[in-house]
PDB file of C-alpha atoms and ligand atoms in Angstrom:
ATOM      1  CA  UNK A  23       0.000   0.000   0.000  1.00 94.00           C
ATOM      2  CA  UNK A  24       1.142   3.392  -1.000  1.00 96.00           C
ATOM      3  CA  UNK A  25       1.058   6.235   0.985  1.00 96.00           C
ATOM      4  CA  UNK A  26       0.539  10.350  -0.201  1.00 96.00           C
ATOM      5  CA  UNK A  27       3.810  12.148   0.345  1.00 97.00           C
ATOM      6  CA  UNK A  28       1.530  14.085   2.877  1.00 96.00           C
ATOM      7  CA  UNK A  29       0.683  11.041   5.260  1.00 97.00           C
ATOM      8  CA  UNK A  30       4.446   9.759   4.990  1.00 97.00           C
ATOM      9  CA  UNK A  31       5.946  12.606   6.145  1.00 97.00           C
ATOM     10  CA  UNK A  32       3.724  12.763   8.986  1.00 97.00           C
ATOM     11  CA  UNK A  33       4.865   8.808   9.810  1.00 97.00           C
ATOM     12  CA  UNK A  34       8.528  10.199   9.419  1.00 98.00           C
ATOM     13  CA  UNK A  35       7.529  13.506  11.858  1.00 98.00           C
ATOM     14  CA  UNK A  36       6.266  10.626  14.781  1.00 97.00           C
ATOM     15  CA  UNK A  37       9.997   9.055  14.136  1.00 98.00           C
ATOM     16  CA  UNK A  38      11.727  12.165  15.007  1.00 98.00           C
ATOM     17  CA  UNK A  39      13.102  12.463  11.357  1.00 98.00           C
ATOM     18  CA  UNK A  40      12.842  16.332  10.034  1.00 98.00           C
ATOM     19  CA  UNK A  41      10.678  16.926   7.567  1.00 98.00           C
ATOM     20  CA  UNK A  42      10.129  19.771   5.253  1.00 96.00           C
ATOM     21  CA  UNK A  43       6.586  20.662   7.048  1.00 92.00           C
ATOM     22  CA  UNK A  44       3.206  21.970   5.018  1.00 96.00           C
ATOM     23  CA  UNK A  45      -0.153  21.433   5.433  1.00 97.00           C
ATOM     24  CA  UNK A  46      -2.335  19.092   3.185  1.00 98.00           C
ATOM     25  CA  UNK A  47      -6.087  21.172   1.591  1.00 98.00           C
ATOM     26  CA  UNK A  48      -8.283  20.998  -0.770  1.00 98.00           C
ATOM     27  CA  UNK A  49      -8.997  24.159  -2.848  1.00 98.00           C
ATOM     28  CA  UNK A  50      -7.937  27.366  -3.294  1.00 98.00           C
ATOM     29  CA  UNK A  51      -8.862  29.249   0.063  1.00 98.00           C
ATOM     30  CA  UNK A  52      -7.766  26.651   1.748  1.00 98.00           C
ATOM     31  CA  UNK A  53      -4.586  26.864   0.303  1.00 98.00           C
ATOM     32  CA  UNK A  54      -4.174  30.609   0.690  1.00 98.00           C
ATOM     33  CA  UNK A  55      -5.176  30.136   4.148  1.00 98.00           C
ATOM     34  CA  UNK A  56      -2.373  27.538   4.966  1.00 98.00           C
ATOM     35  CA  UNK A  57       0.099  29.920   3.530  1.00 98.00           C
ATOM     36  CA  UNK A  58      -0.732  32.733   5.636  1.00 97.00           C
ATOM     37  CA  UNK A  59       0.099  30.475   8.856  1.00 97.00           C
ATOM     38  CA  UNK A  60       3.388  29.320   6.759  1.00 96.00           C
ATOM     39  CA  UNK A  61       4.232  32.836   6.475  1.00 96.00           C
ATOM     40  CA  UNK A  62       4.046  33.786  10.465  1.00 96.00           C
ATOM     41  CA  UNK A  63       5.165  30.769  11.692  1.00 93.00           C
ATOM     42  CA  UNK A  64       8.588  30.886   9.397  1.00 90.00           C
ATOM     43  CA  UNK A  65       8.925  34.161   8.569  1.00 91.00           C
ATOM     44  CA  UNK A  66       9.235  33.737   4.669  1.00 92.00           C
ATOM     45  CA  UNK A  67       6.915  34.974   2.008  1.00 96.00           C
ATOM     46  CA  UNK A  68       8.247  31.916  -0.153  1.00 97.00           C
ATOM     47  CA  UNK A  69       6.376  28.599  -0.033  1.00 98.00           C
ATOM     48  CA  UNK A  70       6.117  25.071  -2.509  1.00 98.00           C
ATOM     49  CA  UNK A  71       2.933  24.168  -4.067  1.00 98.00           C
ATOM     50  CA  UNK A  72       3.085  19.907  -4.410  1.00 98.00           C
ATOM     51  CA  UNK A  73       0.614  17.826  -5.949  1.00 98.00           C
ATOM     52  CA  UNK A  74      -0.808  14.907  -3.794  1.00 98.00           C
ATOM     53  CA  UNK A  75      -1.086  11.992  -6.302  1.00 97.00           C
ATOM     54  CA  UNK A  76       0.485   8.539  -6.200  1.00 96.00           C
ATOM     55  CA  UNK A  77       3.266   9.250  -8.910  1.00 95.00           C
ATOM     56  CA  UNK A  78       6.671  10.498  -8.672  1.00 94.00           C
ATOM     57  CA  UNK A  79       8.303  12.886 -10.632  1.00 94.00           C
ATOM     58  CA  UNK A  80       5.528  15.398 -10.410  1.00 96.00           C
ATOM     59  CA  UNK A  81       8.203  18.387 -10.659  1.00 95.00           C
ATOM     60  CA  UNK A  82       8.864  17.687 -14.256  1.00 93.00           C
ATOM     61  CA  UNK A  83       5.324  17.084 -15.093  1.00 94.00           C
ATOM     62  CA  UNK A  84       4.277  20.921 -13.632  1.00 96.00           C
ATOM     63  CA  UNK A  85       2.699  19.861  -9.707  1.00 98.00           C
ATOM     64  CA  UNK A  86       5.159  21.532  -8.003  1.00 98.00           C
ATOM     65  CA  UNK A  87       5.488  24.884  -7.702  1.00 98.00           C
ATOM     66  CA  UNK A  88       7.542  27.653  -5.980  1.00 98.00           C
ATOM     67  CA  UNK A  89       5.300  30.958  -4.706  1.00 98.00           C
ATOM     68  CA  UNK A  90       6.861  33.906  -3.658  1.00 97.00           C
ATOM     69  CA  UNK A  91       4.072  35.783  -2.529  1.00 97.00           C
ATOM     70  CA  UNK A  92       0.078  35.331  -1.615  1.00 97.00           C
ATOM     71  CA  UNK A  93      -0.474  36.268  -5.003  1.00 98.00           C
ATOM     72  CA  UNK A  94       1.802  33.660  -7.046  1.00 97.00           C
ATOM     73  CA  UNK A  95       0.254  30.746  -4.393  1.00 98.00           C
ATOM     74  CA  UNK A  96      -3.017  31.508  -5.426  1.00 98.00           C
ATOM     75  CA  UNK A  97      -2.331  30.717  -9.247  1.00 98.00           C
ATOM     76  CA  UNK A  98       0.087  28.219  -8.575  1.00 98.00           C
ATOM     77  CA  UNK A  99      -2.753  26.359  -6.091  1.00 98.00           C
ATOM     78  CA  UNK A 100      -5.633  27.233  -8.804  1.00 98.00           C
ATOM     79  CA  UNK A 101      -3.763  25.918 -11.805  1.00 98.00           C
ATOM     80  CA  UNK A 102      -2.683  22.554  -9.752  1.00 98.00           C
ATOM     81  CA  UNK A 103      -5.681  21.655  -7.752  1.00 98.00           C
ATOM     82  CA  UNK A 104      -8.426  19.519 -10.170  1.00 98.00           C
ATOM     83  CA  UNK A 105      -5.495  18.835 -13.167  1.00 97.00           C
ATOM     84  CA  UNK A 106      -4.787  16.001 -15.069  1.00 98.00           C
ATOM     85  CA  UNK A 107      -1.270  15.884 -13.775  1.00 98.00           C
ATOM     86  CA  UNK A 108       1.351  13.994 -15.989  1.00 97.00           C
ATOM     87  CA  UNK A 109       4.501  12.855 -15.150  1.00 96.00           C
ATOM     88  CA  UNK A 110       6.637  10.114 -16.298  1.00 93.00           C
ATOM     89  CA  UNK A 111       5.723   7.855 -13.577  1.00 94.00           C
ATOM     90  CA  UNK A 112       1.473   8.465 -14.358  1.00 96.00           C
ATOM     91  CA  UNK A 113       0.126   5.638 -16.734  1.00 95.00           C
ATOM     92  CA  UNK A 114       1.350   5.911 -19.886  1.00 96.00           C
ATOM     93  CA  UNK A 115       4.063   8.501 -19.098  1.00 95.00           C
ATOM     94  CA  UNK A 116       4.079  11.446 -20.736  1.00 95.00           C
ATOM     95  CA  UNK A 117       1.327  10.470 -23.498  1.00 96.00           C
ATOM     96  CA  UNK A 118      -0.906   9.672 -20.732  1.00 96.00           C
ATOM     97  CA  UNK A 119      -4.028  10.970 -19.508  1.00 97.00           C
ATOM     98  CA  UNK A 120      -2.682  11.364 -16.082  1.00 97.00           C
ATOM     99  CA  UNK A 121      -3.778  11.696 -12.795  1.00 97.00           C
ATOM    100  CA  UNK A 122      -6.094  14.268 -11.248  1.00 98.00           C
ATOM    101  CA  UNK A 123      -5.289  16.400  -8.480  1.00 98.00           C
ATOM    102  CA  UNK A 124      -7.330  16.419  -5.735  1.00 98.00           C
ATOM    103  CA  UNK A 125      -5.013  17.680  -2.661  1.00 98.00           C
ATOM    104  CA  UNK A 126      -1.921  20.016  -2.663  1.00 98.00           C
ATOM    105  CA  UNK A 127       0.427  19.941  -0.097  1.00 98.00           C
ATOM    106  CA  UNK A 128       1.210  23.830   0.921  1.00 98.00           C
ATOM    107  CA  UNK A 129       5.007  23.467   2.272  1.00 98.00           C
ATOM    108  CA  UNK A 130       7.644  25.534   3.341  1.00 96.00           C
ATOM    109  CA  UNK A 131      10.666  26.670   1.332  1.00 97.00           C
ATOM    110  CA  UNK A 132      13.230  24.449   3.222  1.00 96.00           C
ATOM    111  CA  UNK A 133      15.623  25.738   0.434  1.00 96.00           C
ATOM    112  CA  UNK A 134      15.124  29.726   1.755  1.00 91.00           C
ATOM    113  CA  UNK A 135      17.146  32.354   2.217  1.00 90.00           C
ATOM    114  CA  UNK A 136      20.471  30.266   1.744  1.00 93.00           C
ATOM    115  CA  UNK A 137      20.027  28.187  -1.614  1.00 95.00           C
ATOM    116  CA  UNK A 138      23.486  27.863  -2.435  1.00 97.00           C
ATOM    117  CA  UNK A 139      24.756  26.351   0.901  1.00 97.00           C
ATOM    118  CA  UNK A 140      21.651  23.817   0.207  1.00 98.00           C
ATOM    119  CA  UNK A 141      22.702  20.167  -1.021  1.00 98.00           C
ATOM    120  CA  UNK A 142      20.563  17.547  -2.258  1.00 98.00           C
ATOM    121  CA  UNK A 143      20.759  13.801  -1.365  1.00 98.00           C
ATOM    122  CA  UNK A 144      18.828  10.794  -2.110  1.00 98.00           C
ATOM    123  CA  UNK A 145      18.078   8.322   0.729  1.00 98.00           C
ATOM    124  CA  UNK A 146      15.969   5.369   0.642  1.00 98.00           C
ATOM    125  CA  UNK A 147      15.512   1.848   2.812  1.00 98.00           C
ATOM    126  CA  UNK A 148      14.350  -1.109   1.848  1.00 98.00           C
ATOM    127  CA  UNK A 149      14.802  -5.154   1.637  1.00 95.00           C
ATOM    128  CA  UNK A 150      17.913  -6.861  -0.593  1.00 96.00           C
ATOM    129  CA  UNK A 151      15.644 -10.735  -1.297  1.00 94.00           C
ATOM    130  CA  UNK A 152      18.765 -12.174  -2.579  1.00 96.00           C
ATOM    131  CA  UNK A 153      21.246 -10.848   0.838  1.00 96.00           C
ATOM    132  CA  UNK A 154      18.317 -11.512   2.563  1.00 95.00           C
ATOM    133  CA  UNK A 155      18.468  -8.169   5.099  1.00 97.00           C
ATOM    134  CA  UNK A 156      17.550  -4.632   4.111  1.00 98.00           C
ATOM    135  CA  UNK A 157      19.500  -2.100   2.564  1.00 98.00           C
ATOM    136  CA  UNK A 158      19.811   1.858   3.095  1.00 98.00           C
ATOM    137  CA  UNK A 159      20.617   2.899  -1.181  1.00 98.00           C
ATOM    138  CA  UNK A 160      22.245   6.685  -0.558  1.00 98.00           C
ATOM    139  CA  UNK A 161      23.869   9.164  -3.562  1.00 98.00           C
ATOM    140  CA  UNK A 162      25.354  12.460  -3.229  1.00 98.00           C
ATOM    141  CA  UNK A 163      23.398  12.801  -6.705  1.00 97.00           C
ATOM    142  CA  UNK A 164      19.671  14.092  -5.277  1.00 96.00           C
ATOM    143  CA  UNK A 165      17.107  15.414  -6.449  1.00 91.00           C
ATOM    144  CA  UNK A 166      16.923  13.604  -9.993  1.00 81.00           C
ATOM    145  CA  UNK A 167      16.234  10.252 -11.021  1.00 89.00           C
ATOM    146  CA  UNK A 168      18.446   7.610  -9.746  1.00 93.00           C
ATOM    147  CA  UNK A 169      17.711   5.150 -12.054  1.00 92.00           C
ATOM    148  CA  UNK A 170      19.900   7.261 -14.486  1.00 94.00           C
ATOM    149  CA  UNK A 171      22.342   8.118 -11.554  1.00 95.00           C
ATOM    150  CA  UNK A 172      22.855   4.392 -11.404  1.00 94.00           C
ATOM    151  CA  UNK A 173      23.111   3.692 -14.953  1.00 96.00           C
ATOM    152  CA  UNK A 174      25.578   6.536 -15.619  1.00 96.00           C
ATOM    153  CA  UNK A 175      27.544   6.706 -12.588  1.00 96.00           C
ATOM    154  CA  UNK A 176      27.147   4.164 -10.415  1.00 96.00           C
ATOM    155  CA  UNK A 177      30.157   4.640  -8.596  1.00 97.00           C
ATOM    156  CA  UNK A 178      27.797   7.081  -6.649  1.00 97.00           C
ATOM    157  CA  UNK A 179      25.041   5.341  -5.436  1.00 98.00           C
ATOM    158  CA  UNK A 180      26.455   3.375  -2.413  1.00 98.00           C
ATOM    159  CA  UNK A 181      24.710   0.641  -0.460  1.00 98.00           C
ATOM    160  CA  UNK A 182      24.712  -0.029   3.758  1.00 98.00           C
ATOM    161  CA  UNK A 183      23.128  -4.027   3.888  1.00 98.00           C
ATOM    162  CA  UNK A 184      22.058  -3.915   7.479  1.00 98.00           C
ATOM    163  CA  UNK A 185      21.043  -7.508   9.301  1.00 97.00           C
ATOM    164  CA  UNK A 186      17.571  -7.531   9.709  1.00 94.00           C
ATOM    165  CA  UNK A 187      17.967  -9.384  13.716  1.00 95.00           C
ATOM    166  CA  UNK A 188      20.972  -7.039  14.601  1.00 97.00           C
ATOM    167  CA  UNK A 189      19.781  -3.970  13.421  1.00 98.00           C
ATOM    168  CA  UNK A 190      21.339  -1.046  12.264  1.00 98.00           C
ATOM    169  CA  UNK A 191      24.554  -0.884  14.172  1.00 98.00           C
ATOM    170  CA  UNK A 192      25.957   3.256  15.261  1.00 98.00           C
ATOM    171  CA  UNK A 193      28.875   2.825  12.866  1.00 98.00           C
ATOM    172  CA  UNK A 194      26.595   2.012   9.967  1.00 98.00           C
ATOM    173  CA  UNK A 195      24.754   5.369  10.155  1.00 98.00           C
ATOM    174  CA  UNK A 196      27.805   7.318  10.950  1.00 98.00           C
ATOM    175  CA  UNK A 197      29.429   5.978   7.485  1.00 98.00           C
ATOM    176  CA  UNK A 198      26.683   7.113   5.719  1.00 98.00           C
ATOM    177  CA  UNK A 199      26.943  10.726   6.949  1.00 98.00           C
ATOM    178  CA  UNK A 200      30.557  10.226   6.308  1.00 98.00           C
ATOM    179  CA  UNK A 201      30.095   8.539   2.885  1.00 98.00           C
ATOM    180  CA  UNK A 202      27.944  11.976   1.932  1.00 98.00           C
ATOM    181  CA  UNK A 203      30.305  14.394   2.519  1.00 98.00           C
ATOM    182  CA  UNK A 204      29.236  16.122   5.679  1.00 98.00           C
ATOM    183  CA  UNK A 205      30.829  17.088   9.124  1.00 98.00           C
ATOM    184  CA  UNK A 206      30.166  18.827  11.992  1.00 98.00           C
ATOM    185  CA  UNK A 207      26.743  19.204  13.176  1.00 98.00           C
ATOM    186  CA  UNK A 208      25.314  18.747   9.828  1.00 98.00           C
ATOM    187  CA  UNK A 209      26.943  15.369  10.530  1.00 98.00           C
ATOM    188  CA  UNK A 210      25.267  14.660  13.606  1.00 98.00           C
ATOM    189  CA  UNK A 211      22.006  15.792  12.258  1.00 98.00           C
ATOM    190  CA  UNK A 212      22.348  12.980   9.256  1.00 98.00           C
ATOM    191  CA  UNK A 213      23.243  10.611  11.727  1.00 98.00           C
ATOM    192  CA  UNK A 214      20.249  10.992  13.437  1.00 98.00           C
ATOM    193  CA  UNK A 215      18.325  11.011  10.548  1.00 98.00           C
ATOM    194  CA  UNK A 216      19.499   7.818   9.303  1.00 98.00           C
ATOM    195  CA  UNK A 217      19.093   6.163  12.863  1.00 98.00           C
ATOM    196  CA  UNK A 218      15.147   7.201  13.070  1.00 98.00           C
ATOM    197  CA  UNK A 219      14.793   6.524   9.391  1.00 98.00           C
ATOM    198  CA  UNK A 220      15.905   3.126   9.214  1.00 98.00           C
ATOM    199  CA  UNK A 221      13.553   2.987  13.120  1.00 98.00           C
ATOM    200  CA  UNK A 222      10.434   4.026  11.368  1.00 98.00           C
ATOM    201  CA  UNK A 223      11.145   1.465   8.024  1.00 98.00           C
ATOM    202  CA  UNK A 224      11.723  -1.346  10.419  1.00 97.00           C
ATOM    203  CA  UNK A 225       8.586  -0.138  12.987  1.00 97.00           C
ATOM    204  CA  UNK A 226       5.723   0.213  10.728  1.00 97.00           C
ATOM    205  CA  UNK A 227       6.648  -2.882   8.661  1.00 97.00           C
ATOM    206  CA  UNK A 228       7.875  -0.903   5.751  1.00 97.00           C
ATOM    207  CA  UNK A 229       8.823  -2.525   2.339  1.00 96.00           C
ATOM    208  CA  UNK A 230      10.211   0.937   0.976  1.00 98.00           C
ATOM    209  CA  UNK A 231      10.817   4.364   2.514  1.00 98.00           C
ATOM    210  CA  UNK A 232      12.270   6.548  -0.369  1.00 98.00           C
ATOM    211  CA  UNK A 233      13.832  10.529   0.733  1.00 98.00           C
ATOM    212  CA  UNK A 234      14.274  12.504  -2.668  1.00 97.00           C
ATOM    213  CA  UNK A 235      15.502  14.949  -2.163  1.00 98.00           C
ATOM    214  CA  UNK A 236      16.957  14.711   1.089  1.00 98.00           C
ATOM    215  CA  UNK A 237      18.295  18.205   1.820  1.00 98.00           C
ATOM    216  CA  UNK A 238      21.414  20.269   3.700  1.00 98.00           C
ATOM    217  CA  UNK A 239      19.882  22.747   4.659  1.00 98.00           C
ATOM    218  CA  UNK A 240      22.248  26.411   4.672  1.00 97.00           C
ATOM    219  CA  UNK A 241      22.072  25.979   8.659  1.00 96.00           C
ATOM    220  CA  UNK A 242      22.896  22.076   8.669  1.00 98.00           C
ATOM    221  CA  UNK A 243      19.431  20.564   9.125  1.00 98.00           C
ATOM    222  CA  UNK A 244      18.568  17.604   7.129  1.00 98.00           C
ATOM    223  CA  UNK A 245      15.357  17.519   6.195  1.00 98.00           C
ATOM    224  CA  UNK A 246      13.172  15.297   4.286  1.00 98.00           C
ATOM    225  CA  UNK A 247      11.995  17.544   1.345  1.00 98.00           C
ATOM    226  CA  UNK A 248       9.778  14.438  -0.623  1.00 97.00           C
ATOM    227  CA  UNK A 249       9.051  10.716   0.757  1.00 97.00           C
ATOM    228  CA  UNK A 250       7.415   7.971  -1.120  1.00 97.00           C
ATOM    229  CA  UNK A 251       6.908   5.341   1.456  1.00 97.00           C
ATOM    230  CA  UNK A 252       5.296   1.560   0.657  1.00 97.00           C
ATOM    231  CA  UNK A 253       3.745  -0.610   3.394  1.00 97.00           C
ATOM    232  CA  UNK A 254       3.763  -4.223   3.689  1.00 95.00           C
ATOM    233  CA  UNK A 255       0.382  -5.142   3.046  1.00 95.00           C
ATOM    234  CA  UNK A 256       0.820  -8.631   5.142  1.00 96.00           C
ATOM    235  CA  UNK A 257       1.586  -6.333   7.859  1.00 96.00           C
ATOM    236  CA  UNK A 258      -1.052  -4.183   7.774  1.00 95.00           C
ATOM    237  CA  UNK A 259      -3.305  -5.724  10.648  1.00 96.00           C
ATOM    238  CA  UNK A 260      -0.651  -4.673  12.545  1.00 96.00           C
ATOM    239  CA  UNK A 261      -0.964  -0.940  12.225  1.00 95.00           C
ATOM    240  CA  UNK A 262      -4.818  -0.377  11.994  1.00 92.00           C
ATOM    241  CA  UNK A 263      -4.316   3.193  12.137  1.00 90.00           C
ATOM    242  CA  UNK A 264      -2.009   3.499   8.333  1.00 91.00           C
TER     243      UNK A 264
HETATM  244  P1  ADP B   6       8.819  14.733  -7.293  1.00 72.95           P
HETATM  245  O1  ADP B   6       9.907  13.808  -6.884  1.00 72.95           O
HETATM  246  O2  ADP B   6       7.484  14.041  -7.407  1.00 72.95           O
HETATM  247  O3  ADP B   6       9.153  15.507  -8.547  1.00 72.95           O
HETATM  248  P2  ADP B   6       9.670  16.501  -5.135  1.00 72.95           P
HETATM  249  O4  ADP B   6       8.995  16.735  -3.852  1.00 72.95           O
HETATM  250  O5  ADP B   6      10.946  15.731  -5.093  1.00 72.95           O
HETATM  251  O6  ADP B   6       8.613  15.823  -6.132  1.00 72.95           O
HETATM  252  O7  ADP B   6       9.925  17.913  -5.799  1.00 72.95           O
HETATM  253  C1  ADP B   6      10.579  18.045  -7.057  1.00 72.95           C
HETATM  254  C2  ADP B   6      11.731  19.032  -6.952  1.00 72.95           C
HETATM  255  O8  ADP B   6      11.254  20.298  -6.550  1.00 72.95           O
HETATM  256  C3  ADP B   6      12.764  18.630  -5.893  1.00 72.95           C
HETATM  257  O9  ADP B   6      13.741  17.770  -6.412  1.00 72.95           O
HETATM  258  C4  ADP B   6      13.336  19.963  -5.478  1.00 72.95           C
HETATM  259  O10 ADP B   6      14.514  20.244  -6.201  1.00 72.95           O
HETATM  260  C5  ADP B   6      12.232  20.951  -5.796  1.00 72.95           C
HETATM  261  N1  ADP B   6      11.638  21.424  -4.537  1.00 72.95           N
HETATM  262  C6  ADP B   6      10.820  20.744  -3.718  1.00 72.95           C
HETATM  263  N2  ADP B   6      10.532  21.451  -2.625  1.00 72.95           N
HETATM  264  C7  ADP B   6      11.194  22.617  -2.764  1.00 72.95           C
HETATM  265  C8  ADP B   6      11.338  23.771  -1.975  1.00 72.95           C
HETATM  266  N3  ADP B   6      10.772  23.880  -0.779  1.00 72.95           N
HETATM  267  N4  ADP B   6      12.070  24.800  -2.465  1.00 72.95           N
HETATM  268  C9  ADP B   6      12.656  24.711  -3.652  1.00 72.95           C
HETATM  269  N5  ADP B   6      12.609  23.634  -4.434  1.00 72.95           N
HETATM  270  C10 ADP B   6      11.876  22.609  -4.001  1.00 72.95           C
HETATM  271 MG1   MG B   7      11.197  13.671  -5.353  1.00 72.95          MG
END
């Protein structure tokens, strides 16, 4: 079972992993509304616009959106909410007929006011059948597709197999961190993001948790900027409220 970006983000948030936070509506006003409480509670008149539909890539296909002001969110929220959105993961790609929008996720500009210092990295956990434990895939290389990241550089997506009885182990998170370039409390923070990532995989009977992008933020948070979690159906009895 898939979940909205929306509803894994808030399964991340009970973890303790940062997330880039926004508020889920329904139409305009709504929308417009949910900025305005953005806007006080982080001081920025820049916000995201992000279509709620089971699909990746929805930045290429036009359902997401950077506002810089009430006005621009309105548009952006008016255009996005009730389209057929098309990306290249919607049936039949790009020649498709898409999917429509019913929700919009109104989210903070985790990127603001230090965009350069920002880096993006992808981050995902799930189960290796033939080692038989899971795996935490990482890449400097976020924010794009990492199918072709693999294909054209693979010496860049890296791979932690963790035991699925031990656990992940302190060292295992800290090479990761390590492995992506960072130090100092940027560091730390990735190290705790890894720990609570791989805690909320393992805890709500995950078969994939995927963070891309998974951003630096210019004052060394990490924070998860998209997540496309998958639940083990099997499991599901389990966790009555997902
Ligand atoms: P998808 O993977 O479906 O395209 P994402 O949530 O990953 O959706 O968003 C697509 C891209 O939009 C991201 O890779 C990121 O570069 C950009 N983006 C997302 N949120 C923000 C933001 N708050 N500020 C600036 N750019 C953003
Ligand atoms: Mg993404």
């Amino acid at each position: 079972m898939n979940l909205h970006e929306y509803q894994g983000k808030e399964l991340l948030e009970k973890f303790g992993v940062a997330i880039q936070r926004g508020k889920v509506v329904e139409s305009v006003e709504e929308a417009v509304t949910a900025y305005r409480e953005l806007q006080e509670e982080t001081g920025t008149d820049f916000a995201v616009v992000k279509a709620q539909i089971h699909a990746g890539g929805r930045g290429k296909g036009g359902g997401v959106k950077l506002a810089k002001s009430a006005g621009d969110l309105r548009e952006h929220a008016d255009n996005i909410l009730g389209m057929m959105l098309k990306t290249p993961q919607t049936p039949g790609g790009m020649e498709g007929p898409g999917k429509l929008v019913r929700k919009v996720l109104i989210a903070e500009d985790v990127y603001a006011p230090d965009f350069d210092a920002c880096k993006e990295f992808y981050i995902s956990v799930l189960m290796d059948r033939e080692r038989r434990s899971n795996v935490i895939i990482y890449s400097t290389e976020g924010g794009m597709d990492i199918e072709k990241v693999a294909e054209e550089t693979p010496h860049l997506v890296h791979k932690e197999h963790i035991h699925p009885g031990i656990g992940l182990l302190p060292f295992q998170a800290r090479k990761v961190a390590f492995n992506l370039g960072l130090e100092g409390i940027a560091f730390k923070n990735m190290v705790k993001f890894i720990t609570n990532l791989y805690r909320a995989f393992t805890d709500s009977d995950a078969s994939l948790f995927e963070i891309n992008p998974c951003l630096k933020t210019g004052d060394d948070r990490i924070v998860a900027v998209d997540c496309k979690v998958s639940l083990d159906e099997n499991a599901l009895f389990r966790h009555p409220h997902l």
